[in-house]
C-alpha positions in Angstrom: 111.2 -1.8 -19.8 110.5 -2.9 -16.5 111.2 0.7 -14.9 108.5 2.0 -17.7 105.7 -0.6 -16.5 106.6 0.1 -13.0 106.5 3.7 -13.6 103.2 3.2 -15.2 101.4 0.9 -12.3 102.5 3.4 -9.5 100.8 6.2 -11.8 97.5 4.1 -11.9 98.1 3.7 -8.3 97.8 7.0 -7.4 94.6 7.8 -9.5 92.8 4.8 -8.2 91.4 6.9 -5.2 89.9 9.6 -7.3 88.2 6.8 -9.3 86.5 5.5 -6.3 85.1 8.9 -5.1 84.1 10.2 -8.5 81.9 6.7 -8.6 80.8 6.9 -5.0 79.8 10.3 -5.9 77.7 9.8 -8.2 75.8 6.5 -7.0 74.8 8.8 -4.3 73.7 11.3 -6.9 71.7 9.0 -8.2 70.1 7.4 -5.2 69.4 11.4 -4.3 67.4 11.6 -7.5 65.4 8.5 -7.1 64.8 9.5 -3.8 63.4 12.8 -4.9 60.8 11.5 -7.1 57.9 11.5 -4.3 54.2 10.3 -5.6 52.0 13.7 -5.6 50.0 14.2 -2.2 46.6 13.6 -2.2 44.7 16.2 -0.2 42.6 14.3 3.1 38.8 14.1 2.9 36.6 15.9 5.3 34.9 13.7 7.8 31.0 14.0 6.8 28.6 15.2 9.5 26.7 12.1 11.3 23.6 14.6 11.3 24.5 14.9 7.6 24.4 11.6 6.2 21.6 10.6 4.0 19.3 7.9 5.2 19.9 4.3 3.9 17.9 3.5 0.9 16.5 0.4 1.3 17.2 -2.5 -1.3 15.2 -3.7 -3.6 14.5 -6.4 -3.1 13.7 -5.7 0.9 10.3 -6.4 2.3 8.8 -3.5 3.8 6.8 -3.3 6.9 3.7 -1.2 6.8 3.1 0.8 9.9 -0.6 1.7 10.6 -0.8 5.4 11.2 -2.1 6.5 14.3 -4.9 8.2 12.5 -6.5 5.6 10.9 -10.5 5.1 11.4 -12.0 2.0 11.9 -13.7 0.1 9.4 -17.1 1.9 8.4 -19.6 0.2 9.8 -21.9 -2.8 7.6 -24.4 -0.2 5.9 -26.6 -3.9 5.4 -26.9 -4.5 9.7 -29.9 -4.1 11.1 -30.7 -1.1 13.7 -31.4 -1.5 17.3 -34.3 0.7 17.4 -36.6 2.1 14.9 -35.3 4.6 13.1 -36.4 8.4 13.4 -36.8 9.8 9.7 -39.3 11.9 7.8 -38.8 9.6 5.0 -41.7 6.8 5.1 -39.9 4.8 2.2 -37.0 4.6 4.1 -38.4 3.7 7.2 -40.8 1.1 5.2 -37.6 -0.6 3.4 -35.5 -0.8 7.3 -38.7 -2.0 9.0 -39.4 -4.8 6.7 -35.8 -6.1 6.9 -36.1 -6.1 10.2 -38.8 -7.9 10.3 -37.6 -10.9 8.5 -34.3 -10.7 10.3 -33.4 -12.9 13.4 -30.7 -14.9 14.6 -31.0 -17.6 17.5 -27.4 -17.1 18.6 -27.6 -13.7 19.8 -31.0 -13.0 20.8 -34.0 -15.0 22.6 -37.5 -15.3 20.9 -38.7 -12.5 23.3 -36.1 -10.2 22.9 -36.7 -10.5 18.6 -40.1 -10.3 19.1 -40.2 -7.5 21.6 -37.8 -5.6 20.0 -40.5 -5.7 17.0 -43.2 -4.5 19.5 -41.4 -1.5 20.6 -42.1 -0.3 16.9 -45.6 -1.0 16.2 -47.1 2.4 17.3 -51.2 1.5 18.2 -53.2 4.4 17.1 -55.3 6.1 19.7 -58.9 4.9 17.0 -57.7 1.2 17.9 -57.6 0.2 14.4 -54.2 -1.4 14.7 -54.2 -4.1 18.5 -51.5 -5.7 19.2 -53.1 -8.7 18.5 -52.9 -8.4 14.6 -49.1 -7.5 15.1 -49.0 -11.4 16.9 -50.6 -12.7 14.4 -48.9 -10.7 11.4 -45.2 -11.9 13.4 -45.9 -15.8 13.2 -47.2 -15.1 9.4 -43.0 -14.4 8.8 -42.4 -18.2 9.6 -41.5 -17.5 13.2 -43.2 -18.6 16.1 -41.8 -19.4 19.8 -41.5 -23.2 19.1 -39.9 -23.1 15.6 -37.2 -20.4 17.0 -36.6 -23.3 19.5 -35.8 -26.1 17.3 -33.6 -23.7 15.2 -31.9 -22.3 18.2 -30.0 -26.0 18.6 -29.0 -26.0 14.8 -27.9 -22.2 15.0 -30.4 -20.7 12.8 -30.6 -17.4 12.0 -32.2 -15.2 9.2 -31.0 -12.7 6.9 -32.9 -10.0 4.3 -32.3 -7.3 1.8 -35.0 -5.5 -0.5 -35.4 -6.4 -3.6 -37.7 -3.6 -4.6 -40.6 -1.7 -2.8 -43.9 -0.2 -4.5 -46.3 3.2 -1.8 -49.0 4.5 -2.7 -50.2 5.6 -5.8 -47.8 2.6 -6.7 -50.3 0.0 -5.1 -53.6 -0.1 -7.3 -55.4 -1.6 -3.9 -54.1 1.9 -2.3 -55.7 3.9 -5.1 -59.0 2.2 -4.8 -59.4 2.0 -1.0 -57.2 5.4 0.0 -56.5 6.1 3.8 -58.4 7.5 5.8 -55.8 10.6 6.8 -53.0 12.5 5.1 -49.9 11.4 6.2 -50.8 7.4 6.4 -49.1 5.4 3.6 -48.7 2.2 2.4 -45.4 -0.2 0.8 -45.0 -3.4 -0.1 -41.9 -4.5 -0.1 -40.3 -7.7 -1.7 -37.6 -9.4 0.6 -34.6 -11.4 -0.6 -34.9 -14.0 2.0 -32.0 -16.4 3.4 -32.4 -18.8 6.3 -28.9 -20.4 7.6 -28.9 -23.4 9.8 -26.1 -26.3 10.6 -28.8 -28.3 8.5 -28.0 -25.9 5.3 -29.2 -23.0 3.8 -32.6 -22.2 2.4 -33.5 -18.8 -0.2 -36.4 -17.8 -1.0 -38.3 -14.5 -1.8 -41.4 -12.9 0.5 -43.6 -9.6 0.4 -44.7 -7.5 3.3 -46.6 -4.8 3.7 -45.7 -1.6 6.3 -47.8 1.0 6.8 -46.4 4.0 7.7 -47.9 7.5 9.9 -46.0 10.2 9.2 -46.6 14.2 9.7 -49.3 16.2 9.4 -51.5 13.5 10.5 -52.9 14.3 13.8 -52.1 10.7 15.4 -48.4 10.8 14.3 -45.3 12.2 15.9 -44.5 15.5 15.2 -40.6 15.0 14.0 -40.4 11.7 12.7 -42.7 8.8 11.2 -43.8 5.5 12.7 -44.5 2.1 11.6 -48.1 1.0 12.9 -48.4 -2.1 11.4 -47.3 -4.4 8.7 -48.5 -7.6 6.8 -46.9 -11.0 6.2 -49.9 -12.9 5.4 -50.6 -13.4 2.1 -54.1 -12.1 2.3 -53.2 -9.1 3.9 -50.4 -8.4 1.2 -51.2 -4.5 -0.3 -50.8 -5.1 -3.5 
């Protein structure tokens, strides 16, 4: 009995080595296998052209900065601003409704009683009959409401004048032109009504005043050849072409 079990543990002896290596074998199988299994490869993206990339779009919510092109005009210029000089047109309305805001337009801070008064003088044209002295376009001048001292007084407060049209009646338009007509074609007549502010550090005052122009315009022999003149106009209220 005891040579049978000995016989039998020196048997299991010797086959305890091949046990080992079959196992060892086929850990390392195994760990082969695993091994093996690789994640697939994922191809490399191309680098993108810096000359390429699209340019960043703003957010939303970003403020954005307006950038004046170098094109840009100025501001057109205030259509209601009186000219420097008298203006050259064929049109006797239109120099009629410019002349008469002229007239009533003045302001202390810019300009000296002289130079608003001879800038008026430079357009009365007097006729070569005489019919229109200069001293009717002094006296017509202080029938506005402005005279050398009252432009002084207002001069400390500031004053200055403003005027638009309100509407303007020539000619056949003006009953007294109809029954006492000119004495030449090409001399015409309009009365225009002014929308009248005065500003002063005092306040402001409105009010509403009519003026006659009278206007030489071609054919008539007295009057320029390209362009129309102003050769007189009337503030005072008995003068008024109505």
């Amino acid at each position: 009995m005891k040579l049978k079990w000995l016989a039998h543990r020196n048997g299991t002896g010797r086959h305890r080595p091949w046990i080992l290596l079959l196992v060892t074998a086929v850990v390392i199988a195994g760990i082969a296998a695993v091994l093996s299994i690789r994640p697939p490869e994922v191809a490399p993206v191309a680098s993108t052209p810096v000359s390429s990339v699209p340019a960043a779009v703003a957010s939303p919510t970003a403020t954005a900065t307006a950038v004046e092109p170098s094109t840009m005009t100025s501001s057109p210029p205030d259509q209601s601003a009186v000219p420097a000089g008298e203006p050259s047109t064929l049109d006797y309305r239109v120099l009629a409704n410019i002349a008469a805001r002229t007239i009533y337009t003045w302001d202390t801070r810019t300009a000296t009683y002289s130079e608003t008064y001879g800038r008026l003088r430079s357009w009365w044209q007097v006729l070569p009959d005489g019919s229109n002295p200069l001293t009717i376009f002094a006296q017509q001048f202080e029938a506005t409401g402005t005279n050398a001292a009252a432009y002084a007084s207002l001069t400390g407060a500031k004053g200055y004048r403003t005027a638009q049209p309100v509407n303007s009646s020539c000619d056949e338009q003006l009953a007294q032109y109809v029954q006492q007509p000119p004495p030449w074609v090409g001399l015409h007549v309009c009365t225009v009504t002014l929308s009248v502010v005065e500003h002063a550090t005092s306040g402001v005052n409105k009010y509403t005043a009519p003026i006659s122009i009278v206007v030489n315009c071609p054919p008539a022999v007295s009057a320029t050849a390209d362009r129309c003149e102003m050769v007189a106009f009337y503030a005072a209220p008995e003068r008024i072409v109505y």
